[in-house]
Amino acid sequence: MDLTHAQITKIAREASKLAVRTLRRDGIGTSEFDLIHVVRKHDGISQAEICRILGTDKAAVARQVASLVKKGYLKKTSNPTDKRASLIYPTEKAEELKVSKRYVETAFYSYILEALPDEEKKVFCALLEKVYRRSKEESKGGFINVIQQMKEEA
């Protein structure tokens, strides 16, 4: 039973809606932003590796990379070890996009937390940090505990 009623997901979805609305003004869709995020995290990545990380097919990634290069968010260089492949890098414009998305999310979370008195904010943020740390540990471990729990409940 989900005691949270998926409210963490629902809040994140609302923040994402605002971010998407803001990103659209820059001509960026959500899948393009996801691709930019991967490239920022993996400087000098190949398109094949982007496909693997995003679980997307080659043609879709090739179209998105070409579009984002044209828009000035990514740059491509020849791979010195494989002349048939390219390496993808973020541009300064891609780094600025991260800042703008973070700014939008920060503004949203600040706004919704205004409804709480200071003491409740402190307690909420402390608990949220604890839950976040546990989620990161589980993610880094390959979600083995959650997968096992789901198998047992099935």
mmCIF file of C-alpha atoms in Angstrom:
data_model
loop_
_atom_site.group_PDB
_atom_site.id
_atom_site.type_symbol
_atom_site.label_atom_id
_atom_site.label_comp_id
_atom_site.label_asym_id
_atom_site.label_seq_id
_atom_site.Cartn_x
_atom_site.Cartn_y
_atom_site.Cartn_z
ATOM 1 C CA MET A 1 0.000 0.000 0.000
ATOM 2 C CA ASP A 2 1.352 3.420 -0.944
ATOM 3 C CA LEU A 3 1.017 5.592 2.157
ATOM 4 C CA THR A 4 2.176 8.640 0.184
ATOM 5 C CA HIS A 5 -0.577 8.281 -2.443
ATOM 6 C CA ALA A 6 2.188 9.053 -4.974
ATOM 7 C CA GLN A 7 2.192 12.665 -3.769
ATOM 8 C CA ILE A 8 5.973 13.004 -4.192
ATOM 9 C CA THR A 9 5.518 12.043 -7.839
ATOM 10 C CA LYS A 10 2.537 14.358 -8.208
ATOM 11 C CA ILE A 11 4.427 17.343 -6.790
ATOM 12 C CA ALA A 12 7.422 16.612 -9.031
ATOM 13 C CA ARG A 13 5.050 16.347 -12.011
ATOM 14 C CA GLU A 14 3.635 19.804 -11.258
ATOM 15 C CA ALA A 15 7.154 21.252 -11.046
ATOM 16 C CA SER A 16 7.958 19.511 -14.315
ATOM 17 C CA LYS A 17 4.887 21.020 -16.007
ATOM 18 C CA LEU A 18 6.108 24.492 -15.092
ATOM 19 C CA ALA A 19 9.646 23.685 -16.251
ATOM 20 C CA VAL A 20 8.369 22.285 -19.561
ATOM 21 C CA ARG A 21 6.269 25.389 -20.114
ATOM 22 C CA THR A 22 9.371 27.501 -19.519
ATOM 23 C CA LEU A 23 11.622 25.306 -21.690
ATOM 24 C CA ARG A 24 9.165 25.509 -24.586
ATOM 25 C CA ARG A 25 9.907 29.231 -24.762
ATOM 26 C CA ASP A 26 13.504 28.205 -25.532
ATOM 27 C CA GLY A 27 12.265 25.763 -28.196
ATOM 28 C CA ILE A 28 13.132 22.665 -26.139
ATOM 29 C CA GLY A 29 10.848 19.692 -25.552
ATOM 30 C CA THR A 30 11.072 17.259 -22.660
ATOM 31 C CA SER A 31 12.820 14.497 -24.610
ATOM 32 C CA GLU A 32 15.330 17.029 -25.932
ATOM 33 C CA PHE A 33 15.959 18.251 -22.410
ATOM 34 C CA ASP A 34 16.519 14.653 -21.267
ATOM 35 C CA LEU A 35 19.071 14.194 -24.038
ATOM 36 C CA ILE A 36 20.855 17.442 -23.125
ATOM 37 C CA HIS A 37 20.947 16.278 -19.508
ATOM 38 C CA VAL A 38 22.640 13.002 -20.522
ATOM 39 C CA VAL A 39 25.222 14.863 -22.615
ATOM 40 C CA ARG A 40 25.925 17.292 -19.765
ATOM 41 C CA LYS A 41 26.485 14.346 -17.393
ATOM 42 C CA HIS A 42 28.647 12.452 -19.944
ATOM 43 C CA ASP A 43 30.783 15.046 -21.733
ATOM 44 C CA GLY A 44 32.006 13.683 -25.072
ATOM 45 C CA ILE A 45 29.448 10.873 -25.300
ATOM 46 C CA SER A 46 28.623 8.893 -28.439
ATOM 47 C CA GLN A 47 25.146 8.706 -29.921
ATOM 48 C CA ALA A 48 25.157 4.947 -29.307
ATOM 49 C CA GLU A 49 25.774 5.541 -25.606
ATOM 50 C CA ILE A 50 22.981 8.153 -25.519
ATOM 51 C CA CYS A 51 20.643 5.525 -27.026
ATOM 52 C CA ARG A 52 21.649 3.021 -24.356
ATOM 53 C CA ILE A 53 21.153 5.453 -21.460
ATOM 54 C CA LEU A 54 17.826 6.837 -22.687
ATOM 55 C CA GLY A 55 16.523 3.553 -24.090
ATOM 56 C CA THR A 56 15.778 5.332 -27.356
ATOM 57 C CA ASP A 57 16.378 4.158 -30.923
ATOM 58 C CA LYS A 58 19.242 5.448 -33.067
ATOM 59 C CA ALA A 59 17.091 7.371 -35.531
ATOM 60 C CA ALA A 60 15.314 9.352 -32.807
ATOM 61 C CA VAL A 61 18.590 10.238 -31.086
ATOM 62 C CA ALA A 62 20.192 11.226 -34.408
ATOM 63 C CA ARG A 63 17.248 13.556 -35.179
ATOM 64 C CA GLN A 64 17.343 15.108 -31.709
ATOM 65 C CA VAL A 65 21.115 15.584 -31.758
ATOM 66 C CA ALA A 66 20.925 17.233 -35.182
ATOM 67 C CA SER A 67 18.131 19.525 -33.987
ATOM 68 C CA LEU A 68 19.982 20.447 -30.788
ATOM 69 C CA VAL A 69 23.202 21.125 -32.688
ATOM 70 C CA LYS A 70 21.240 23.424 -35.007
ATOM 71 C CA LYS A 71 19.659 25.191 -31.996
ATOM 72 C CA GLY A 72 23.117 25.654 -30.451
ATOM 73 C CA TYR A 73 22.729 23.386 -27.407
ATOM 74 C CA LEU A 74 25.136 20.636 -28.519
ATOM 75 C CA LYS A 75 28.252 20.315 -30.639
ATOM 76 C CA LYS A 76 29.613 17.274 -32.449
ATOM 77 C CA THR A 77 33.243 16.385 -33.072
ATOM 78 C CA SER A 78 34.838 13.423 -34.805
ATOM 79 C CA ASN A 79 35.712 10.523 -32.563
ATOM 80 C CA PRO A 80 39.517 10.139 -32.809
ATOM 81 C CA THR A 81 39.285 6.379 -32.171
ATOM 82 C CA ASP A 82 36.409 5.734 -34.603
ATOM 83 C CA LYS A 83 36.097 8.071 -37.581
ATOM 84 C CA ARG A 84 32.589 6.755 -38.323
ATOM 85 C CA ALA A 85 31.293 8.038 -34.985
ATOM 86 C CA SER A 86 30.942 11.457 -33.407
ATOM 87 C CA LEU A 87 31.346 12.647 -29.855
ATOM 88 C CA ILE A 88 28.660 14.930 -28.472
ATOM 89 C CA TYR A 89 29.379 17.838 -26.114
ATOM 90 C CA PRO A 90 27.141 20.406 -24.421
ATOM 91 C CA THR A 91 27.567 24.052 -25.300
ATOM 92 C CA GLU A 92 27.412 26.976 -22.910
ATOM 93 C CA LYS A 93 23.805 27.408 -23.996
ATOM 94 C CA ALA A 94 23.073 23.871 -22.682
ATOM 95 C CA GLU A 95 24.650 24.753 -19.341
ATOM 96 C CA GLU A 96 22.482 27.882 -19.132
ATOM 97 C CA LEU A 97 19.412 25.724 -19.769
ATOM 98 C CA LYS A 98 20.239 23.689 -16.659
ATOM 99 C CA VAL A 99 20.390 26.875 -14.623
ATOM 100 C CA SER A 100 17.044 28.079 -15.965
ATOM 101 C CA LYS A 101 15.312 24.732 -15.241
ATOM 102 C CA ARG A 102 16.800 24.649 -11.739
ATOM 103 C CA TYR A 103 15.662 28.252 -11.201
ATOM 104 C CA VAL A 104 12.090 27.404 -12.222
ATOM 105 C CA GLU A 105 11.984 24.334 -9.967
ATOM 106 C CA THR A 106 13.477 26.272 -7.048
ATOM 107 C CA ALA A 107 10.882 29.022 -7.475
ATOM 108 C CA PHE A 108 8.079 26.440 -7.567
ATOM 109 C CA TYR A 109 9.261 24.552 -4.468
ATOM 110 C CA SER A 110 9.861 27.804 -2.584
ATOM 111 C CA TYR A 111 6.347 28.925 -3.426
ATOM 112 C CA ILE A 112 4.632 25.727 -2.289
ATOM 113 C CA LEU A 113 6.669 25.584 0.936
ATOM 114 C CA GLU A 114 5.580 29.138 1.857
ATOM 115 C CA ALA A 115 2.372 27.566 3.173
ATOM 116 C CA LEU A 116 4.303 25.888 6.009
ATOM 117 C CA PRO A 117 5.473 27.587 9.213
ATOM 118 C CA ASP A 118 9.279 27.664 9.580
ATOM 119 C CA GLU A 119 9.401 24.809 12.095
ATOM 120 C CA GLU A 120 7.319 22.535 9.866
ATOM 121 C CA LYS A 121 9.560 23.405 6.889
ATOM 122 C CA LYS A 122 12.619 22.302 8.888
ATOM 123 C CA VAL A 123 11.014 18.996 9.867
ATOM 124 C CA PHE A 124 9.694 18.378 6.350
ATOM 125 C CA CYS A 125 13.068 19.120 4.728
ATOM 126 C CA ALA A 126 14.916 16.894 7.217
ATOM 127 C CA LEU A 127 12.550 14.004 6.519
ATOM 128 C CA LEU A 128 12.699 14.624 2.791
ATOM 129 C CA GLU A 129 16.521 14.485 2.904
ATOM 130 C CA LYS A 130 16.350 11.160 4.738
ATOM 131 C CA VAL A 131 13.950 9.701 2.161
ATOM 132 C CA TYR A 132 16.039 11.089 -0.697
ATOM 133 C CA ARG A 133 19.258 9.509 0.647
ATOM 134 C CA ARG A 134 17.524 6.134 0.891
ATOM 135 C CA SER A 135 16.217 6.460 -2.675
ATOM 136 C CA LYS A 136 19.711 7.273 -3.999
ATOM 137 C CA GLU A 137 21.236 4.310 -2.132
ATOM 138 C CA GLU A 138 18.624 1.990 -3.608
ATOM 139 C CA SER A 139 19.152 3.419 -7.092
ATOM 140 C CA LYS A 140 22.937 3.024 -6.871
ATOM 141 C CA GLY A 141 22.402 -0.568 -5.733
ATOM 142 C CA GLY A 142 20.337 -1.374 -8.824
ATOM 143 C CA PHE A 143 16.970 -1.301 -6.994
ATOM 144 C CA ILE A 144 17.521 -4.883 -5.797
ATOM 145 C CA ASN A 145 15.613 -4.414 -2.533
ATOM 146 C CA VAL A 146 12.568 -2.862 -4.194
ATOM 147 C CA ILE A 147 12.560 -5.500 -6.939
ATOM 148 C CA GLN A 148 12.749 -8.248 -4.313
ATOM 149 C CA GLN A 149 9.917 -6.668 -2.329
ATOM 150 C CA MET A 150 7.757 -6.438 -5.462
ATOM 151 C CA LYS A 151 8.404 -10.135 -6.208
ATOM 152 C CA GLU A 152 7.395 -11.097 -2.690
ATOM 153 C CA GLU A 153 4.164 -9.096 -2.915
ATOM 154 C CA ALA A 154 3.222 -10.586 -6.294
#
